[in-house]
Coordinates of C-alpha atoms in Angstrom, one line a residue:
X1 CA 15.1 15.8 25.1
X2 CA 17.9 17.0 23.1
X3 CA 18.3 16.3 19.6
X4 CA 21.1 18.2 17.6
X5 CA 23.7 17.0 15.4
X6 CA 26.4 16.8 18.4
X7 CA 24.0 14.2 20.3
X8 CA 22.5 12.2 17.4
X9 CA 26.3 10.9 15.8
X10 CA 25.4 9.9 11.8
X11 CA 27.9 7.8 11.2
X12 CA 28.5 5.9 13.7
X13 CA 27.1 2.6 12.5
X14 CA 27.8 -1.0 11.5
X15 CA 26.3 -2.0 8.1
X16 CA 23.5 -4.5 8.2
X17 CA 25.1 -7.0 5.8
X18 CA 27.9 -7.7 8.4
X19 CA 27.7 -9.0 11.8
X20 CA 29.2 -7.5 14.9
X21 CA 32.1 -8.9 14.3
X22 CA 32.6 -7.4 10.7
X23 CA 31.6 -11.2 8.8
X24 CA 29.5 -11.5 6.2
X25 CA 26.2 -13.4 7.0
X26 CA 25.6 -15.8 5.1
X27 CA 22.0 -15.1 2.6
X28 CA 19.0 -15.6 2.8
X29 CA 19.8 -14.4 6.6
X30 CA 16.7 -13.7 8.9
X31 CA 18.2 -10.9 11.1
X32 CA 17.5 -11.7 15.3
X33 CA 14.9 -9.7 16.0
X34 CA 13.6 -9.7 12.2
X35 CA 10.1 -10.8 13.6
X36 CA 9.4 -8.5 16.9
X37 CA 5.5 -9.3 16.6
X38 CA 2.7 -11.6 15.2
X39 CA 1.8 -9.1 12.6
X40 CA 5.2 -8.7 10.7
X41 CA 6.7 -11.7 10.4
X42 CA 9.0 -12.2 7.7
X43 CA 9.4 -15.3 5.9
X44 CA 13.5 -16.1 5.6
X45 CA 13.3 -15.9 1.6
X46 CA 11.7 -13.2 1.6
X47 CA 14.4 -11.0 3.6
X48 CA 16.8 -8.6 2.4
X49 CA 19.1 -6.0 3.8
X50 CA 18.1 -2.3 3.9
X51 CA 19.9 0.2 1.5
X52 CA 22.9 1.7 2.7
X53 CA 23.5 4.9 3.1
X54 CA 26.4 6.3 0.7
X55 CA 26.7 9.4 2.6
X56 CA 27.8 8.2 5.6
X57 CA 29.6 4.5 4.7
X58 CA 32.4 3.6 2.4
X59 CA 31.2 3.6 -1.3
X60 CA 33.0 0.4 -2.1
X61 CA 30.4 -1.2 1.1
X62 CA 27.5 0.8 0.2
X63 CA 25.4 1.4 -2.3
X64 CA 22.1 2.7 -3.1
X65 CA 20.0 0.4 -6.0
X66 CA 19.9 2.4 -8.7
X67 CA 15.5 3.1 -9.0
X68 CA 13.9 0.7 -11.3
X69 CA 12.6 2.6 -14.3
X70 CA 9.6 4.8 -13.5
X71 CA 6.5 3.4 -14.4
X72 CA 3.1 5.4 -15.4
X73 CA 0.5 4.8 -12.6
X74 CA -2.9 6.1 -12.0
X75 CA -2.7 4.5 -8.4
X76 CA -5.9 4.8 -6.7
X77 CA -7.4 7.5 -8.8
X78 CA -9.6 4.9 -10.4
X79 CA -11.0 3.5 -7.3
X80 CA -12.2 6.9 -6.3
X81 CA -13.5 7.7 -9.7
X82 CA -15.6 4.5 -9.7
X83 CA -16.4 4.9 -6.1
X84 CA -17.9 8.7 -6.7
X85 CA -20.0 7.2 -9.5
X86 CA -20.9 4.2 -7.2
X87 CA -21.7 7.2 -4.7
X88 CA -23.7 9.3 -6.1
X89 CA -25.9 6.6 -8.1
X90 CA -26.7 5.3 -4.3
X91 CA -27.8 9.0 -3.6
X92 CA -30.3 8.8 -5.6
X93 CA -32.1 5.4 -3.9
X94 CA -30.7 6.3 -0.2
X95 CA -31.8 9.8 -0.3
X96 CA -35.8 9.4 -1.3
X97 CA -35.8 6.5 0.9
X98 CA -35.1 8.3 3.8
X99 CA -37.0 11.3 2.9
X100 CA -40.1 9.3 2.7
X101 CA -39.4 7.6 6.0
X102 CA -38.6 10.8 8.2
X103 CA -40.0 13.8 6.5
X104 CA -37.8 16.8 5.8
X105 CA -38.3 17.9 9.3
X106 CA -37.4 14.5 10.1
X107 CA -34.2 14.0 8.2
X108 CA -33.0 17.5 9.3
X109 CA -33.0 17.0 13.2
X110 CA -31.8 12.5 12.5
X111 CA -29.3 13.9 10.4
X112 CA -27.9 16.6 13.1
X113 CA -28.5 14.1 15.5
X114 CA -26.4 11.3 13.9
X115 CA -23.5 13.6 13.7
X116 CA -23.1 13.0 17.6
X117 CA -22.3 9.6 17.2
X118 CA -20.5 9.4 14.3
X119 CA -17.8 12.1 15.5
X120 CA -17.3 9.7 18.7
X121 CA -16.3 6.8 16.3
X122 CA -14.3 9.1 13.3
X123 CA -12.4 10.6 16.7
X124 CA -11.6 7.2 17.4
X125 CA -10.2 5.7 13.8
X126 CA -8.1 8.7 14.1
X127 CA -6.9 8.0 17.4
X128 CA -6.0 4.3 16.0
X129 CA -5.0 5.9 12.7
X130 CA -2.5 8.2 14.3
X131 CA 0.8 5.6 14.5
X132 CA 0.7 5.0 9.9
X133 CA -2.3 7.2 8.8
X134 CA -3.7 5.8 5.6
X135 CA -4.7 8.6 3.2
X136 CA -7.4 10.7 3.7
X137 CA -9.3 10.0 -0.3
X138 CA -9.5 6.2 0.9
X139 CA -10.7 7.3 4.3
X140 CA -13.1 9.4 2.6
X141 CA -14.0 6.5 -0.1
X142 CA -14.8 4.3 3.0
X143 CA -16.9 6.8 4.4
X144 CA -19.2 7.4 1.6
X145 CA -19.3 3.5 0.9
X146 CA -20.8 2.8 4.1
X147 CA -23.3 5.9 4.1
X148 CA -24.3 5.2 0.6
X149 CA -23.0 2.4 -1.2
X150 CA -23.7 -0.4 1.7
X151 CA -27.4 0.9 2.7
X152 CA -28.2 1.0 -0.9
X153 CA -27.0 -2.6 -1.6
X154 CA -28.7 -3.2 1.5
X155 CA -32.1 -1.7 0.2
X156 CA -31.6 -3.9 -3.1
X157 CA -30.4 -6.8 -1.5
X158 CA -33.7 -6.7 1.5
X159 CA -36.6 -8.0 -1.4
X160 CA -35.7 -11.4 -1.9
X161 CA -34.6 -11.9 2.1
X162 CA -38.4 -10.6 2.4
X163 CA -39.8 -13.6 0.1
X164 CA -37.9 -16.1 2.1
X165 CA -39.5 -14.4 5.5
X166 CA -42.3 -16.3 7.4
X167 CA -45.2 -14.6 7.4
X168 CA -47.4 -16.2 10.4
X169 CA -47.4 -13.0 12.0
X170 CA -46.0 -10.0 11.7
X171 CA -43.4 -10.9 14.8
X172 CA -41.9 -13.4 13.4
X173 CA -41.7 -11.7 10.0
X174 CA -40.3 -8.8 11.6
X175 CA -37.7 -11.2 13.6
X176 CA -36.8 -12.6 10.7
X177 CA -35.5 -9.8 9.2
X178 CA -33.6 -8.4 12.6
X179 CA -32.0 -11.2 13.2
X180 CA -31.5 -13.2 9.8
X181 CA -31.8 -10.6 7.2
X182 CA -30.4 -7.9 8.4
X183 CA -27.0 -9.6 9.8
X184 CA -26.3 -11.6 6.2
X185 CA -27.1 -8.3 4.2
X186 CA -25.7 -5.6 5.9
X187 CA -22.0 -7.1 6.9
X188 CA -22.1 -8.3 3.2
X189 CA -22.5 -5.0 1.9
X190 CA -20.3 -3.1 4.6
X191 CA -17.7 -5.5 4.4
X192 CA -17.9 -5.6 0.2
X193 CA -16.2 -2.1 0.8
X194 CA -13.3 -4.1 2.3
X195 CA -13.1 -6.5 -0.3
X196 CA -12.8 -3.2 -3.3
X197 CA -10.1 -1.4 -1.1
X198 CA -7.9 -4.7 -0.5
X199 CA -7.8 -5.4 -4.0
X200 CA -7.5 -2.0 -5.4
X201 CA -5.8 0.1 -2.9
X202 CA -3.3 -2.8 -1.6
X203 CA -0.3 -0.9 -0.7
X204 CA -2.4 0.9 1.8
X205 CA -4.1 -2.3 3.3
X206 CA -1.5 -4.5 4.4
X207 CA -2.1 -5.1 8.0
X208 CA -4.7 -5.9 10.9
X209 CA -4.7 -2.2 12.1
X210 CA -5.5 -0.7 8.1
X211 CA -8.3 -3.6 8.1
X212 CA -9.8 -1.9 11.6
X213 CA -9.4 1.4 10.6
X214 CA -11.1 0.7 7.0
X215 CA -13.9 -1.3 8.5
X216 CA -14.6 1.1 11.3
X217 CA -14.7 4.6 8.8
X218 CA -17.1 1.9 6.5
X219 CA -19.7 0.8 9.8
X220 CA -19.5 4.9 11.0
X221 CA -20.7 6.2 7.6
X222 CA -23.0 3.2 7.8
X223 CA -24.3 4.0 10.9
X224 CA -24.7 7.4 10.3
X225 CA -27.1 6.8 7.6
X226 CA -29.1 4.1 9.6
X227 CA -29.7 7.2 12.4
X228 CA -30.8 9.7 10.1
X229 CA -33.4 7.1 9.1
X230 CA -34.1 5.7 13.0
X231 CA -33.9 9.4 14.8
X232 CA -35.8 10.8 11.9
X233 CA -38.6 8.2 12.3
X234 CA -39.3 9.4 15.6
X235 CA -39.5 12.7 14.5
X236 CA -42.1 11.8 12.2
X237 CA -44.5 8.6 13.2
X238 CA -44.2 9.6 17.6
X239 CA -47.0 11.0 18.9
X240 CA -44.1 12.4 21.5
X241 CA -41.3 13.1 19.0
X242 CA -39.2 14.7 21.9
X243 CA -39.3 11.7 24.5
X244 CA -39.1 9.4 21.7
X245 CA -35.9 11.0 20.5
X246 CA -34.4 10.9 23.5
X247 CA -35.2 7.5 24.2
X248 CA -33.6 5.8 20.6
X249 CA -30.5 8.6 21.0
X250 CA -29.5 7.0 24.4
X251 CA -30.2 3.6 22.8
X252 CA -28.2 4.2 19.9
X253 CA -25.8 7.5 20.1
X254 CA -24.8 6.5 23.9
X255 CA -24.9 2.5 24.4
X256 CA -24.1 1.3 20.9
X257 CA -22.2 4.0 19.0
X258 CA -19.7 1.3 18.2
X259 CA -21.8 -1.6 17.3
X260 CA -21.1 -1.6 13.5
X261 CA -18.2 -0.6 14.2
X262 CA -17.1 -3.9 16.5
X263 CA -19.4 -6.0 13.8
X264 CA -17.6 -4.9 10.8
X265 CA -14.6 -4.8 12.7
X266 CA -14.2 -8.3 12.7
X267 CA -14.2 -8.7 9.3
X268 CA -11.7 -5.8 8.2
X269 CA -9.1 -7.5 11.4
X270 CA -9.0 -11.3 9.4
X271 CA -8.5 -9.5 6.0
X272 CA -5.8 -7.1 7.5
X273 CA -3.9 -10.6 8.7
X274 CA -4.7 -11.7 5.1
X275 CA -2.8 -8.9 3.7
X276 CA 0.3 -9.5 5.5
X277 CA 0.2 -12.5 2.8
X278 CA -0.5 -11.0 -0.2
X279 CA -2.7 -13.2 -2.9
X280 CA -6.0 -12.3 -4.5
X281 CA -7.3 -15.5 -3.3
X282 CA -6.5 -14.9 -0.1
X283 CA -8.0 -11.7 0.1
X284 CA -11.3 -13.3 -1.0
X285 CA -11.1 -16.2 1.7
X286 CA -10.4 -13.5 4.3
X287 CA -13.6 -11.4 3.1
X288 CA -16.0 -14.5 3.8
X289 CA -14.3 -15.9 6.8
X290 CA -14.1 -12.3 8.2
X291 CA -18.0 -12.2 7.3
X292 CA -18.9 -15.1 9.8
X293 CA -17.9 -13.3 13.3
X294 CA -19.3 -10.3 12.1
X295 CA -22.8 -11.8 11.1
X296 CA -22.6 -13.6 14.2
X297 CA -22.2 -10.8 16.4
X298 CA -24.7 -8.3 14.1
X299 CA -27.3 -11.3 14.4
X300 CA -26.7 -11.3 18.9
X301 CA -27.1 -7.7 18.9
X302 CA -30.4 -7.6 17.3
X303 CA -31.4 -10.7 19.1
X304 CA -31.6 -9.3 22.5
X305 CA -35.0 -9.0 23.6
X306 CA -36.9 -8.4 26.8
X307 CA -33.4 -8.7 28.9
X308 CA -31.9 -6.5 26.7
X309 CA -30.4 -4.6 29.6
X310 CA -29.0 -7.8 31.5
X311 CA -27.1 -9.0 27.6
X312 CA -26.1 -5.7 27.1
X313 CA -24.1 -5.0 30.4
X314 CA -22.7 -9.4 30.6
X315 CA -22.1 -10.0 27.1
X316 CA -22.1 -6.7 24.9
X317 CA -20.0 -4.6 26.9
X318 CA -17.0 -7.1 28.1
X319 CA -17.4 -7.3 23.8
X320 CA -16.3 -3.8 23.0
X321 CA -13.7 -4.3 25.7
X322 CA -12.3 -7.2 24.5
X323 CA -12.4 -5.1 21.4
X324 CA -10.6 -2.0 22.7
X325 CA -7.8 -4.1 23.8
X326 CA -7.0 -6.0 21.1
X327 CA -6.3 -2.2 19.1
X328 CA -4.3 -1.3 21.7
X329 CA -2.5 -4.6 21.4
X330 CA -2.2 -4.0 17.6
X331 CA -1.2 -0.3 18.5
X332 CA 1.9 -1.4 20.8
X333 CA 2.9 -3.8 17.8
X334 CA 3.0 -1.8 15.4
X335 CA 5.3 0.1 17.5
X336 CA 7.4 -2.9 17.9
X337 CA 7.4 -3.2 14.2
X338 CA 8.5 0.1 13.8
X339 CA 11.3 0.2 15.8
X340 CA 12.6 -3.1 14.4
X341 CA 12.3 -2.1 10.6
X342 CA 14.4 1.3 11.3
X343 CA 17.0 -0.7 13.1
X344 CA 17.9 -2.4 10.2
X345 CA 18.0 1.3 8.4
X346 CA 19.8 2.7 11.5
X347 CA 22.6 -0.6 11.0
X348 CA 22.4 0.7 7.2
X349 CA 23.6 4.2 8.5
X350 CA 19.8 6.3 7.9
X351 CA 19.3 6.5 11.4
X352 CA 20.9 6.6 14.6
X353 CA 19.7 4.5 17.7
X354 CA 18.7 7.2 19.7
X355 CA 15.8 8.4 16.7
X356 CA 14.8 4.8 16.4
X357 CA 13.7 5.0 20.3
X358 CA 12.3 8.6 19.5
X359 CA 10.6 7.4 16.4
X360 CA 9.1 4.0 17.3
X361 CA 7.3 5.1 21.0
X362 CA 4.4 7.6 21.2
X363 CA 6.6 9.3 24.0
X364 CA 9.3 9.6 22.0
X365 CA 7.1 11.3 19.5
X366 CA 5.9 13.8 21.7
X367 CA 9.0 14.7 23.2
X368 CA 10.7 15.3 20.0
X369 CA 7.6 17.1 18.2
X370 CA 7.7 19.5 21.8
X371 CA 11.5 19.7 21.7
X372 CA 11.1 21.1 18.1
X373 CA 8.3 23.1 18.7
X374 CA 10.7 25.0 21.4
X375 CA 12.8 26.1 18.2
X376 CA 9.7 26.9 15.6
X377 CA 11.0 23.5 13.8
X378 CA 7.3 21.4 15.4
X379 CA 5.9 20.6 11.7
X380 CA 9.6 19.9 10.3
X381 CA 10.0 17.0 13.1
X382 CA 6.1 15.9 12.0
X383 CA 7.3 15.4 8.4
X384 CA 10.2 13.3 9.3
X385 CA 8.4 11.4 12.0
X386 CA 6.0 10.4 9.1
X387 CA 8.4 9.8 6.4
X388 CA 10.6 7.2 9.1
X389 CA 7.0 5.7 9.4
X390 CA 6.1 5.6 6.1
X391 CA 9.9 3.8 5.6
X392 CA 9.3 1.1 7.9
X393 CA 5.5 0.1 6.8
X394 CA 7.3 0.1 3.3
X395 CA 10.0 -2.1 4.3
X396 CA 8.1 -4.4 5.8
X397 CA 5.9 -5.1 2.6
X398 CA 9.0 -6.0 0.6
X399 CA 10.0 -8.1 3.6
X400 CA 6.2 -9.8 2.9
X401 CA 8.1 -10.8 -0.9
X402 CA 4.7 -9.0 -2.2
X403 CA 5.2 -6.2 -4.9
X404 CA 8.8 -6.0 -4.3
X405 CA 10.3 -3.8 -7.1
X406 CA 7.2 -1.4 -6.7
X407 CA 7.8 -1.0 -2.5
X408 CA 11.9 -0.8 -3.5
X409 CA 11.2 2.3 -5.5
X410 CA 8.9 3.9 -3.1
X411 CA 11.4 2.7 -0.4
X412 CA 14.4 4.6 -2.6
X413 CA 11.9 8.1 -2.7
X414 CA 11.6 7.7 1.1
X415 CA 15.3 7.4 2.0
X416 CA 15.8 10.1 -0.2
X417 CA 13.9 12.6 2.1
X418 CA 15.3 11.8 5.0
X419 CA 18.3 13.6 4.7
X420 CA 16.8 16.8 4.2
X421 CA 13.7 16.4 6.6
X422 CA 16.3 15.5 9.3
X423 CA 18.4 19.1 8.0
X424 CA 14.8 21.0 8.2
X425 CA 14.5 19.8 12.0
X426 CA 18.1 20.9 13.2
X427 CA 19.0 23.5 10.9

């Protein structure tokens, strides 16, 4: 791939507020092509034309919105302060709990164990994550959420599903609670995660893929906790702590790593459709319809019984592959998205087509990252790969109408940067 300043020609570009024959259209205009998939479509009120680029176009045609005033913002440094308090005051139930369940022994080889499965999923949100990655402090508050602030509502929340329990026998007590209890309470406080980083962290959850990746970091540090306390157990009450071991790691690090995951999944996918549509009340709706397939598919899990092996291989696994390829169809559109949204920045003279195609495949990327590797300039074309993507995510949340003058500014810092990210790479 070659990529210099001869073979990628700046300014040669029509501006997006005329057509190809140099007319005005007429406003509001929904540009063909404005929608390329299901999760960024773009209501015809709500579109505008990208900022021009006065470098490159005529100033009397283009110019760049002057940047609304700057506001003070403490953007998501509250969420994280309340969610290190939230945190650590679950530490201090989640912690003894599973001390006096495991042992120290115990809780040492669970909690080296657990980290087996749990780098399988984390490898995986960052495979998903890879195209827009969200920021690491809310990837980290999701984390510790589902480690400690989900199995701690969960330990508060268990009591009064216990009173409501039959108590015949111990079975059906103990059936009860897999398949009733633990379903209703353990989505709910998973997926309550969810419902603090839509409303708090917004301009980071705006899609189905943000609602996957959220939900899936949540159910891993959920799951991680719940095999410190399983794997531990072994440890501790088996007469054969070894075979035992063995026996719930291949249940539980091999043929279900992804079961919270795909549970909680669910629930994080309806709220990121949600978010495309941004209202508080929808956000809400989202979090208890999204509850339903999640508690539905917790509750058939835990259900299986004595053919545990014949549901696991006809209805769990076609699941998690029905699953996998619904990311991988959220995956291709958001690169459909992508390449759309810097389009209509390429017809405002930011980009030429031949970056869009680099910048909106995962060939392209690799190409152009190994292309400016060759010339000691590999981080440089990193940067501006992730500032064209950060431009187009942004975009399309002022094409939602949602938080407009707050995107246009961060739009305006973006487009600012490209200029000299693109020098960095060919200089």
């Amino acid at each position: 791939m070659s990529l210099n300043s001869h073979s990628l020609p700046w300014n040669r570009l029509l501006p997006m507020t005329m057509n190809p024959h140099g007319q005005p259209y007429p406003r509001p205009y929904l540009e063909p092509g404005a929608n390329p998939t299901w999760i960024g479509r773009v209501q015809p009120g709500n579109y505008q034309p990208a900022p021009g680029n006065p470098t490159n176009l005529p100033r009397q045609s283009w110019a760049v919105p002057p940047a609304p005033p700057a506001r003070r913002s403490w953007g998501i440094l509250p969420l994280l302060i309340v969610g290190t308090v939230l945190v650590l005051g679950s530490l201090l139930l989640v912690v003894p709990f599973l001390l006096g369940n495991t042992g120290i022994a115990g809780f040492v080889i669970g909690f080296i164990a657990s980290l087996i499965p749990l780098s399988v999923v984390l490898l995986t949100v960052r495979l998903i994550d890879r195209w827009e990655p969200e920021p690491k402090r809310l990837l980290w508050f999701a984390f510790t959420w589902g480690a400690a602030v989900s199995v701690a509502g969960t330990l508060l929340i268990q009591p009064i599903f216990a009173l409501a329990a039959p108590t015949s026998s111990e079975e059906a007590f103990s059936y009860f609670m897999a398949t009733v209890q633990a379903p209703i309470v353990e989505e709910f406080s998973k997926s309550l995660g969810l419902l603090v980083l839509i409303l708090a962290a917004r301009k980071y959850f705006d899609g189905p893929v943000d609602g996957v990746v959220f939900a899936f970091t949540i159910a891993a540090g959920f799951a991680f906790t719940e095999n410190i306390l399983y794997f531990g157990r072994e440890i501790a009450s088996s007469s054969d702590p070894g075979t035992d071991l063995v026996r719930i790691f291949i249940l539980r690090g091999v043929m279900s790593p992804f079961a919270h995951a795909v549970f909680t999944g669910t629930t994080g996918l309806v709220m990121g459709f949600a978010a495309r549509k941004w209202h508080s009340g929808y956000a809400v709706l989202a979090f208890f319809v999204g509850l339903l397939p999640a508690m539905f598919l917790h509750n058939r899990w835990n259900s299986m019984g004595q053919n545990f092996l014949v549901e696991y291989f006809v209805v769990q696994v076609p699941i998690f592959l029905v699953a996998a390829v619904g990311i991988i169809l959220l995956r291709i559109a958001e690169g459909k998205l992508t390449r759309q949204r810097l389009l209509e920045y390429a017809r405002a003279g930011w980009f030429t087509p031949a970056e869009v195609e680099m910048l909106a495949t995962s060939r392209g990327r690799r190409q152009a990252v190994r292309w400016a590797s060759s010339r000691g300039r590999g981080q440089q074309m990193k940067s501006f790969i992730k500032q064209a993507t950060a431009l187009a995510f942004t975009r399309q949340r002022i094409l939602s109408g949602r938080d407009v003058p707050v995107h246009q500014q961060d739009e305006l810092e973006h487009l600012r940067s490209i200029p000299s990210l693109r020098a960095a790479v060919l200089q």
